[in-house]
Amino acid sequence: MNLYVVRHAIAEQRQMSATEQEDSQRPLTDEGRKKMRKIAKGLKEMGVQIDLVLTSPYVRAADTAGILVKKLGLDQKVLIVTDNLIPGADAHQLVKEINDRRGAAQNVAIVGHEPGLSRFISVLLSGDPALPIVLKKGGVCMLSMDRLDYARCATLEWLLAPSQLQEISAA
């Protein structure tokens, strides 16, 4: 199985006084949408194929996932919104949901937030959430594994910054 871990693109700034509910409604900026379209095009140029996309319900992540699905030419029914990708969600439950939903899907993408995504990648690579991983807004990490567990189970195939993916899209 290949797991593509995608951090949401650039969103509007968080207001310090914002509640969690208000923060969940922050949309992507125009720049964030534009860059994400190029990032998704870069992934397409690389030959990335995705069978299933799970996304946080937060507007900025759901919009990022929507752009990814559209640019890769996927059917909207492969896009699933899950609370298991909101900030602070239980990563064990995310693993269970991915395993329950993926069926025959060999290429799964998850779209969410930091620092949870980096910690998730870290656990899958090393068994420890403290491995320093930098996943920039719009960045994508590809992991491969025979079986997904919340433990050391994956191999890092690549981790690309948004600028690198945009360069690929322009080539």
Short mmCIF file of N, CA and C in Angstrom, two decimals:
data_model
loop_
_atom_site.label_atom_id
_atom_site.label_comp_id
_atom_site.label_asym_id
_atom_site.label_seq_id
_atom_site.Cartn_x
_atom_site.Cartn_y
_atom_site.Cartn_z
N MET A 1 0.83 -1.17 0.00
CA MET A 1 0.00 0.00 0.00
C MET A 1 0.88 1.24 0.00
N ASN A 2 0.45 2.25 -0.74
CA ASN A 2 1.12 3.55 -0.72
C ASN A 2 0.21 4.53 0.01
N LEU A 3 0.81 5.28 0.91
CA LEU A 3 0.06 6.29 1.67
C LEU A 3 0.67 7.65 1.35
N TYR A 4 -0.16 8.55 0.83
CA TYR A 4 0.25 9.92 0.53
C TYR A 4 -0.29 10.81 1.65
N VAL A 5 0.61 11.45 2.36
CA VAL A 5 0.24 12.32 3.47
C VAL A 5 0.37 13.75 2.97
N VAL A 6 -0.74 14.48 2.97
CA VAL A 6 -0.80 15.82 2.39
C VAL A 6 -1.21 16.82 3.47
N ARG A 7 -0.38 17.84 3.66
CA ARG A 7 -0.76 18.92 4.56
C ARG A 7 -1.59 19.93 3.77
N HIS A 8 -2.63 20.46 4.39
CA HIS A 8 -3.47 21.44 3.71
C HIS A 8 -2.62 22.60 3.20
N ALA A 9 -3.11 23.25 2.15
CA ALA A 9 -2.41 24.39 1.54
C ALA A 9 -2.57 25.64 2.43
N ILE A 10 -2.00 26.74 1.96
CA ILE A 10 -2.00 27.99 2.72
C ILE A 10 -3.43 28.47 2.97
N ALA A 11 -3.73 28.72 4.24
CA ALA A 11 -5.07 29.18 4.64
C ALA A 11 -4.97 30.57 5.24
N GLU A 12 -6.13 31.18 5.42
CA GLU A 12 -6.16 32.48 6.09
C GLU A 12 -5.57 32.34 7.49
N GLN A 13 -5.01 33.43 7.99
CA GLN A 13 -4.39 33.43 9.31
C GLN A 13 -5.43 33.13 10.39
N ARG A 14 -5.00 32.38 11.39
CA ARG A 14 -5.86 32.11 12.53
C ARG A 14 -5.91 33.34 13.43
N GLN A 15 -7.10 33.68 13.86
CA GLN A 15 -7.28 34.77 14.82
C GLN A 15 -6.99 34.20 16.21
N MET A 16 -6.19 34.91 16.98
CA MET A 16 -5.79 34.43 18.31
C MET A 16 -7.01 34.14 19.19
N SER A 17 -8.08 34.89 19.02
CA SER A 17 -9.27 34.72 19.86
C SER A 17 -10.25 33.70 19.29
N ALA A 18 -9.90 33.06 18.18
CA ALA A 18 -10.83 32.14 17.51
C ALA A 18 -11.07 30.89 18.35
N THR A 19 -12.31 30.47 18.38
CA THR A 19 -12.65 29.19 19.00
C THR A 19 -12.25 28.07 18.03
N GLU A 20 -12.27 26.84 18.51
CA GLU A 20 -11.96 25.70 17.63
C GLU A 20 -12.95 25.64 16.46
N GLN A 21 -14.21 25.91 16.74
CA GLN A 21 -15.24 25.92 15.70
C GLN A 21 -14.94 26.99 14.66
N GLU A 22 -14.59 28.19 15.11
CA GLU A 22 -14.25 29.27 14.17
C GLU A 22 -13.00 28.92 13.37
N ASP A 23 -12.01 28.33 14.04
CA ASP A 23 -10.78 27.96 13.34
C ASP A 23 -11.04 26.92 12.27
N SER A 24 -11.98 26.03 12.51
CA SER A 24 -12.26 24.96 11.54
C SER A 24 -12.83 25.52 10.24
N GLN A 25 -13.30 26.75 10.27
CA GLN A 25 -13.92 27.37 9.09
C GLN A 25 -12.96 28.21 8.25
N ARG A 26 -11.67 28.28 8.65
CA ARG A 26 -10.72 29.09 7.87
C ARG A 26 -10.53 28.49 6.48
N PRO A 27 -10.77 29.28 5.43
CA PRO A 27 -10.59 28.78 4.07
C PRO A 27 -9.15 28.95 3.58
N LEU A 28 -8.87 28.34 2.46
CA LEU A 28 -7.60 28.58 1.78
C LEU A 28 -7.59 30.01 1.26
N THR A 29 -6.40 30.58 1.18
CA THR A 29 -6.27 31.88 0.53
C THR A 29 -6.29 31.66 -0.98
N ASP A 30 -6.43 32.73 -1.74
CA ASP A 30 -6.34 32.61 -3.20
C ASP A 30 -5.00 32.03 -3.60
N GLU A 31 -3.93 32.49 -2.93
CA GLU A 31 -2.59 31.98 -3.20
C GLU A 31 -2.51 30.48 -2.87
N GLY A 32 -3.13 30.09 -1.75
CA GLY A 32 -3.13 28.69 -1.35
C GLY A 32 -3.82 27.81 -2.38
N ARG A 33 -4.97 28.27 -2.89
CA ARG A 33 -5.68 27.49 -3.92
C ARG A 33 -4.84 27.39 -5.20
N LYS A 34 -4.25 28.51 -5.60
CA LYS A 34 -3.43 28.52 -6.82
C LYS A 34 -2.24 27.57 -6.68
N LYS A 35 -1.54 27.65 -5.55
CA LYS A 35 -0.38 26.77 -5.34
C LYS A 35 -0.81 25.31 -5.27
N MET A 36 -1.95 25.03 -4.63
CA MET A 36 -2.40 23.64 -4.51
C MET A 36 -2.75 23.06 -5.87
N ARG A 37 -3.31 23.86 -6.75
CA ARG A 37 -3.58 23.37 -8.11
C ARG A 37 -2.27 22.97 -8.80
N LYS A 38 -1.23 23.78 -8.62
CA LYS A 38 0.08 23.45 -9.21
C LYS A 38 0.69 22.22 -8.54
N ILE A 39 0.54 22.11 -7.23
CA ILE A 39 1.05 20.94 -6.50
C ILE A 39 0.38 19.68 -7.01
N ALA A 40 -0.95 19.72 -7.15
CA ALA A 40 -1.69 18.55 -7.64
C ALA A 40 -1.27 18.22 -9.07
N LYS A 41 -1.04 19.25 -9.87
CA LYS A 41 -0.57 19.02 -11.24
C LYS A 41 0.80 18.36 -11.22
N GLY A 42 1.67 18.79 -10.30
CA GLY A 42 2.98 18.16 -10.14
C GLY A 42 2.86 16.69 -9.79
N LEU A 43 1.93 16.37 -8.89
CA LEU A 43 1.71 14.97 -8.53
C LEU A 43 1.24 14.17 -9.74
N LYS A 44 0.36 14.77 -10.53
CA LYS A 44 -0.12 14.09 -11.74
C LYS A 44 1.03 13.86 -12.72
N GLU A 45 1.89 14.87 -12.87
CA GLU A 45 3.06 14.74 -13.76
C GLU A 45 3.97 13.62 -13.30
N MET A 46 4.04 13.39 -11.98
CA MET A 46 4.87 12.33 -11.42
C MET A 46 4.24 10.95 -11.60
N GLY A 47 2.99 10.91 -12.06
CA GLY A 47 2.31 9.64 -12.24
C GLY A 47 1.64 9.12 -10.98
N VAL A 48 1.44 9.99 -9.99
CA VAL A 48 0.78 9.57 -8.76
C VAL A 48 -0.66 9.18 -9.08
N GLN A 49 -1.04 8.02 -8.57
CA GLN A 49 -2.41 7.55 -8.72
C GLN A 49 -2.98 7.34 -7.32
N ILE A 50 -4.19 7.80 -7.12
CA ILE A 50 -4.82 7.69 -5.81
C ILE A 50 -6.19 7.05 -5.98
N ASP A 51 -6.49 6.09 -5.11
CA ASP A 51 -7.75 5.36 -5.16
C ASP A 51 -8.76 5.86 -4.12
N LEU A 52 -8.24 6.44 -3.03
CA LEU A 52 -9.08 6.85 -1.92
C LEU A 52 -8.45 8.05 -1.24
N VAL A 53 -9.27 9.06 -0.90
CA VAL A 53 -8.78 10.26 -0.22
C VAL A 53 -9.61 10.47 1.04
N LEU A 54 -8.93 10.51 2.19
CA LEU A 54 -9.58 10.86 3.44
C LEU A 54 -9.12 12.25 3.84
N THR A 55 -10.06 13.09 4.28
CA THR A 55 -9.71 14.45 4.64
C THR A 55 -10.36 14.87 5.95
N SER A 56 -9.68 15.78 6.62
CA SER A 56 -10.26 16.47 7.77
C SER A 56 -11.47 17.26 7.29
N PRO A 57 -12.48 17.43 8.15
CA PRO A 57 -13.63 18.24 7.75
C PRO A 57 -13.35 19.75 7.79
N TYR A 58 -12.23 20.16 8.36
CA TYR A 58 -11.91 21.58 8.42
C TYR A 58 -11.84 22.12 7.00
N VAL A 59 -12.40 23.29 6.78
CA VAL A 59 -12.55 23.85 5.44
C VAL A 59 -11.24 23.85 4.67
N ARG A 60 -10.15 24.28 5.29
CA ARG A 60 -8.87 24.38 4.58
C ARG A 60 -8.37 23.01 4.09
N ALA A 61 -8.60 21.97 4.87
CA ALA A 61 -8.18 20.62 4.46
C ALA A 61 -9.14 20.06 3.41
N ALA A 62 -10.43 20.22 3.63
CA ALA A 62 -11.41 19.71 2.67
C ALA A 62 -11.26 20.38 1.31
N ASP A 63 -10.96 21.68 1.30
CA ASP A 63 -10.74 22.38 0.03
C ASP A 63 -9.46 21.87 -0.65
N THR A 64 -8.43 21.63 0.14
CA THR A 64 -7.18 21.08 -0.41
C THR A 64 -7.45 19.71 -1.04
N ALA A 65 -8.18 18.86 -0.33
CA ALA A 65 -8.51 17.53 -0.84
C ALA A 65 -9.36 17.63 -2.10
N GLY A 66 -10.29 18.58 -2.13
CA GLY A 66 -11.12 18.78 -3.32
C GLY A 66 -10.31 19.15 -4.54
N ILE A 67 -9.33 20.02 -4.35
CA ILE A 67 -8.45 20.41 -5.46
C ILE A 67 -7.66 19.19 -5.93
N LEU A 68 -7.15 18.41 -5.00
CA LEU A 68 -6.37 17.22 -5.33
C LEU A 68 -7.22 16.25 -6.16
N VAL A 69 -8.42 15.98 -5.70
CA VAL A 69 -9.32 15.06 -6.41
C VAL A 69 -9.61 15.57 -7.82
N LYS A 70 -9.93 16.85 -7.93
CA LYS A 70 -10.27 17.42 -9.24
C LYS A 70 -9.08 17.38 -10.20
N LYS A 71 -7.91 17.83 -9.74
CA LYS A 71 -6.74 17.89 -10.62
C LYS A 71 -6.23 16.51 -11.03
N LEU A 72 -6.45 15.51 -10.17
CA LEU A 72 -6.03 14.16 -10.53
C LEU A 72 -7.09 13.43 -11.35
N GLY A 73 -8.21 14.10 -11.60
CA GLY A 73 -9.27 13.52 -12.41
C GLY A 73 -10.01 12.39 -11.73
N LEU A 74 -10.13 12.45 -10.40
CA LEU A 74 -10.78 11.39 -9.65
C LEU A 74 -12.27 11.67 -9.49
N ASP A 75 -13.02 10.62 -9.29
CA ASP A 75 -14.45 10.74 -9.00
C ASP A 75 -14.61 11.26 -7.57
N GLN A 76 -15.56 12.15 -7.36
CA GLN A 76 -15.78 12.73 -6.03
C GLN A 76 -16.11 11.67 -4.98
N LYS A 77 -16.60 10.51 -5.39
CA LYS A 77 -16.98 9.50 -4.41
C LYS A 77 -15.77 8.86 -3.72
N VAL A 78 -14.55 9.10 -4.22
CA VAL A 78 -13.36 8.58 -3.54
C VAL A 78 -12.97 9.47 -2.36
N LEU A 79 -13.62 10.61 -2.21
CA LEU A 79 -13.30 11.59 -1.16
C LEU A 79 -14.19 11.36 0.05
N ILE A 80 -13.56 11.08 1.19
CA ILE A 80 -14.28 10.81 2.44
C ILE A 80 -13.82 11.79 3.51
N VAL A 81 -14.77 12.43 4.15
CA VAL A 81 -14.49 13.35 5.24
C VAL A 81 -14.51 12.57 6.54
N THR A 82 -13.47 12.77 7.38
CA THR A 82 -13.38 12.04 8.63
C THR A 82 -12.89 12.93 9.77
N ASP A 83 -13.51 12.77 10.92
CA ASP A 83 -13.05 13.48 12.12
C ASP A 83 -11.73 12.92 12.63
N ASN A 84 -11.30 11.77 12.11
CA ASN A 84 -10.03 11.19 12.54
C ASN A 84 -8.82 11.94 12.00
N LEU A 85 -9.05 13.00 11.21
CA LEU A 85 -7.95 13.84 10.72
C LEU A 85 -8.00 15.27 11.27
N ILE A 86 -8.91 15.55 12.21
CA ILE A 86 -8.92 16.89 12.80
C ILE A 86 -7.74 17.01 13.77
N PRO A 87 -7.29 18.23 14.05
CA PRO A 87 -6.19 18.40 15.00
C PRO A 87 -6.51 17.73 16.33
N GLY A 88 -5.57 16.96 16.83
CA GLY A 88 -5.72 16.29 18.12
C GLY A 88 -6.46 14.96 18.07
N ALA A 89 -6.85 14.52 16.89
CA ALA A 89 -7.57 13.24 16.78
C ALA A 89 -6.65 12.07 17.14
N ASP A 90 -7.25 10.96 17.49
CA ASP A 90 -6.53 9.76 17.88
C ASP A 90 -6.01 9.05 16.62
N ALA A 91 -4.70 8.99 16.48
CA ALA A 91 -4.08 8.39 15.29
C ALA A 91 -4.36 6.89 15.18
N HIS A 92 -4.58 6.22 16.31
CA HIS A 92 -4.94 4.80 16.26
C HIS A 92 -6.27 4.62 15.51
N GLN A 93 -7.20 5.53 15.77
CA GLN A 93 -8.50 5.47 15.09
C GLN A 93 -8.36 5.77 13.59
N LEU A 94 -7.42 6.67 13.25
CA LEU A 94 -7.16 6.96 11.84
C LEU A 94 -6.66 5.70 11.13
N VAL A 95 -5.73 5.00 11.74
CA VAL A 95 -5.20 3.76 11.15
C VAL A 95 -6.34 2.76 10.96
N LYS A 96 -7.18 2.61 11.98
CA LYS A 96 -8.31 1.68 11.89
C LYS A 96 -9.24 2.08 10.74
N GLU A 97 -9.53 3.38 10.63
CA GLU A 97 -10.44 3.82 9.56
C GLU A 97 -9.83 3.60 8.18
N ILE A 98 -8.56 3.92 8.01
CA ILE A 98 -7.91 3.68 6.72
C ILE A 98 -7.99 2.20 6.36
N ASN A 99 -7.65 1.35 7.31
CA ASN A 99 -7.69 -0.09 7.05
C ASN A 99 -9.11 -0.58 6.76
N ASP A 100 -10.10 -0.04 7.47
CA ASP A 100 -11.50 -0.45 7.26
C ASP A 100 -12.04 0.01 5.92
N ARG A 101 -11.63 1.20 5.47
CA ARG A 101 -12.21 1.80 4.26
C ARG A 101 -11.47 1.45 2.98
N ARG A 102 -10.22 1.09 3.08
CA ARG A 102 -9.42 1.02 1.85
C ARG A 102 -9.77 -0.15 0.95
N GLY A 103 -10.31 -1.23 1.47
CA GLY A 103 -10.67 -2.36 0.62
C GLY A 103 -9.50 -2.75 -0.27
N ALA A 104 -9.71 -2.71 -1.59
CA ALA A 104 -8.66 -3.08 -2.54
C ALA A 104 -7.79 -1.88 -2.93
N ALA A 105 -8.08 -0.71 -2.39
CA ALA A 105 -7.31 0.49 -2.73
C ALA A 105 -5.85 0.32 -2.33
N GLN A 106 -4.97 0.54 -3.26
CA GLN A 106 -3.53 0.44 -2.99
C GLN A 106 -2.86 1.80 -2.80
N ASN A 107 -3.57 2.87 -3.16
CA ASN A 107 -3.01 4.22 -3.09
C ASN A 107 -4.00 5.12 -2.35
N VAL A 108 -3.66 5.44 -1.10
CA VAL A 108 -4.55 6.21 -0.24
C VAL A 108 -3.88 7.53 0.10
N ALA A 109 -4.66 8.61 0.04
CA ALA A 109 -4.15 9.93 0.46
C ALA A 109 -4.94 10.37 1.69
N ILE A 110 -4.22 11.01 2.62
CA ILE A 110 -4.88 11.64 3.75
C ILE A 110 -4.49 13.11 3.74
N VAL A 111 -5.46 13.98 4.04
CA VAL A 111 -5.24 15.42 4.03
C VAL A 111 -5.61 15.97 5.40
N GLY A 112 -4.63 16.62 6.03
CA GLY A 112 -4.89 17.09 7.38
C GLY A 112 -3.99 18.23 7.80
N HIS A 113 -3.61 18.19 9.09
CA HIS A 113 -3.00 19.33 9.76
C HIS A 113 -1.73 18.94 10.51
N GLU A 114 -0.93 19.95 10.76
CA GLU A 114 0.23 19.80 11.62
C GLU A 114 -0.16 20.16 13.04
N PRO A 115 0.52 19.64 14.04
CA PRO A 115 1.66 18.73 13.97
C PRO A 115 1.29 17.25 13.87
N GLY A 116 -0.02 16.97 13.81
CA GLY A 116 -0.45 15.58 13.79
C GLY A 116 0.07 14.76 12.64
N LEU A 117 0.14 15.34 11.44
CA LEU A 117 0.61 14.58 10.29
C LEU A 117 2.08 14.19 10.43
N SER A 118 2.91 15.12 10.88
CA SER A 118 4.34 14.80 11.06
C SER A 118 4.54 13.73 12.12
N ARG A 119 3.78 13.81 13.18
CA ARG A 119 3.88 12.79 14.23
C ARG A 119 3.43 11.44 13.69
N PHE A 120 2.38 11.44 12.88
CA PHE A 120 1.87 10.21 12.27
C PHE A 120 2.94 9.59 11.37
N ILE A 121 3.52 10.39 10.50
CA ILE A 121 4.59 9.92 9.63
C ILE A 121 5.73 9.35 10.46
N SER A 122 6.11 10.07 11.51
CA SER A 122 7.20 9.67 12.39
C SER A 122 6.96 8.29 13.00
N VAL A 123 5.75 8.07 13.51
CA VAL A 123 5.43 6.77 14.11
C VAL A 123 5.50 5.66 13.06
N LEU A 124 4.97 5.93 11.87
CA LEU A 124 4.98 4.90 10.83
C LEU A 124 6.39 4.56 10.37
N LEU A 125 7.29 5.55 10.42
CA LEU A 125 8.68 5.32 10.01
C LEU A 125 9.57 4.75 11.11
N SER A 126 9.36 5.21 12.34
CA SER A 126 10.31 4.87 13.40
C SER A 126 9.69 4.24 14.64
N GLY A 127 8.37 4.30 14.75
CA GLY A 127 7.72 3.82 15.96
C GLY A 127 7.67 4.87 17.05
N ASP A 128 8.22 6.05 16.79
CA ASP A 128 8.32 7.13 17.77
C ASP A 128 7.78 8.42 17.15
N PRO A 129 6.88 9.15 17.84
CA PRO A 129 6.34 10.38 17.26
C PRO A 129 7.31 11.57 17.27
N ALA A 130 8.51 11.38 17.82
CA ALA A 130 9.44 12.51 17.98
C ALA A 130 10.42 12.70 16.83
N LEU A 131 10.41 11.84 15.82
CA LEU A 131 11.30 12.02 14.68
C LEU A 131 10.98 13.35 14.02
N PRO A 132 11.98 14.24 13.88
CA PRO A 132 11.67 15.56 13.32
C PRO A 132 11.38 15.49 11.82
N ILE A 133 10.13 15.75 11.47
CA ILE A 133 9.67 15.75 10.08
C ILE A 133 9.13 17.15 9.80
N VAL A 134 9.49 17.72 8.67
CA VAL A 134 8.95 19.02 8.27
C VAL A 134 8.05 18.80 7.07
N LEU A 135 6.77 19.05 7.27
CA LEU A 135 5.78 18.93 6.20
C LEU A 135 5.15 20.31 6.05
N LYS A 136 5.61 21.02 5.04
CA LYS A 136 5.13 22.39 4.81
C LYS A 136 3.70 22.38 4.29
N LYS A 137 3.05 23.55 4.37
CA LYS A 137 1.68 23.67 3.86
C LYS A 137 1.68 23.34 2.37
N GLY A 138 0.90 22.33 2.00
CA GLY A 138 0.87 21.86 0.62
C GLY A 138 1.92 20.80 0.33
N GLY A 139 2.73 20.44 1.33
CA GLY A 139 3.74 19.40 1.15
C GLY A 139 3.11 18.03 1.12
N VAL A 140 3.82 17.08 0.49
CA VAL A 140 3.30 15.72 0.34
C VAL A 140 4.41 14.74 0.66
N CYS A 141 4.06 13.71 1.41
CA CYS A 141 4.98 12.63 1.76
C CYS A 141 4.39 11.32 1.27
N MET A 142 5.22 10.51 0.62
CA MET A 142 4.77 9.18 0.17
C MET A 142 5.46 8.11 0.99
N LEU A 143 4.65 7.27 1.60
CA LEU A 143 5.13 6.13 2.37
C LEU A 143 4.63 4.85 1.71
N SER A 144 5.43 3.81 1.76
CA SER A 144 4.96 2.51 1.28
C SER A 144 5.04 1.52 2.43
N MET A 145 4.13 0.54 2.41
CA MET A 145 4.09 -0.44 3.48
C MET A 145 3.33 -1.67 3.01
N ASP A 146 3.63 -2.79 3.62
CA ASP A 146 2.87 -4.01 3.34
C ASP A 146 1.56 -3.99 4.11
N ARG A 147 1.63 -3.48 5.35
CA ARG A 147 0.45 -3.43 6.22
C ARG A 147 0.53 -2.17 7.06
N LEU A 148 -0.58 -1.45 7.18
CA LEU A 148 -0.61 -0.23 7.97
C LEU A 148 -0.95 -0.55 9.42
N ASP A 149 -0.03 -0.19 10.32
CA ASP A 149 -0.22 -0.29 11.76
C ASP A 149 0.21 1.03 12.38
N TYR A 150 -0.26 1.30 13.60
CA TYR A 150 0.24 2.48 14.30
C TYR A 150 1.51 2.06 15.03
N ALA A 151 2.55 1.88 14.22
CA ALA A 151 3.85 1.42 14.69
C ALA A 151 4.80 1.54 13.50
N ARG A 152 6.06 1.21 13.73
CA ARG A 152 7.00 1.25 12.62
C ARG A 152 6.60 0.19 11.59
N CYS A 153 6.15 0.68 10.43
CA CYS A 153 5.65 -0.25 9.41
C CYS A 153 5.93 0.25 8.00
N ALA A 154 6.44 1.48 7.86
CA ALA A 154 6.51 2.11 6.54
C ALA A 154 7.94 2.44 6.12
N THR A 155 8.08 2.61 4.82
CA THR A 155 9.32 3.09 4.21
C THR A 155 9.03 4.44 3.59
N LEU A 156 9.92 5.39 3.82
CA LEU A 156 9.79 6.71 3.21
C LEU A 156 10.24 6.61 1.76
N GLU A 157 9.33 6.86 0.84
CA GLU A 157 9.66 6.87 -0.59
C GLU A 157 10.11 8.26 -1.00
N TRP A 158 9.38 9.28 -0.55
CA TRP A 158 9.79 10.66 -0.78
C TRP A 158 8.96 11.60 0.08
N LEU A 159 9.52 12.78 0.29
CA LEU A 159 8.84 13.87 0.98
C LEU A 159 9.20 15.12 0.19
N LEU A 160 8.20 15.76 -0.41
CA LEU A 160 8.45 16.90 -1.27
C LEU A 160 7.80 18.17 -0.73
N ALA A 161 8.54 19.25 -0.80
CA ALA A 161 8.03 20.56 -0.42
C ALA A 161 7.11 21.06 -1.53
N PRO A 162 6.21 21.98 -1.20
CA PRO A 162 5.32 22.52 -2.22
C PRO A 162 6.08 23.14 -3.39
N SER A 163 7.18 23.81 -3.10
CA SER A 163 7.94 24.44 -4.18
C SER A 163 8.49 23.40 -5.16
N GLN A 164 8.89 22.24 -4.65
CA GLN A 164 9.39 21.19 -5.54
C GLN A 164 8.27 20.63 -6.42
N LEU A 165 7.11 20.44 -5.85
CA LEU A 165 5.97 19.94 -6.63
C LEU A 165 5.52 20.96 -7.67
N GLN A 166 5.59 22.24 -7.32
CA GLN A 166 5.23 23.28 -8.29
C GLN A 166 6.23 23.32 -9.44
N GLU A 167 7.50 23.10 -9.14
CA GLU A 167 8.53 23.03 -10.19
C GLU A 167 8.25 21.89 -11.15
N ILE A 168 7.85 20.75 -10.59
CA ILE A 168 7.54 19.59 -11.42
C ILE A 168 6.36 19.90 -12.34
N SER A 169 5.37 20.64 -11.82
CA SER A 169 4.20 20.97 -12.62
C SER A 169 4.53 21.92 -13.76
N ALA A 170 5.59 22.70 -13.59
CA ALA A 170 5.98 23.68 -14.60
C ALA A 170 6.89 23.09 -15.67
N ALA A 171 7.42 21.91 -15.40
CA ALA A 171 8.38 21.29 -16.32
C ALA A 171 7.72 20.79 -17.59
#
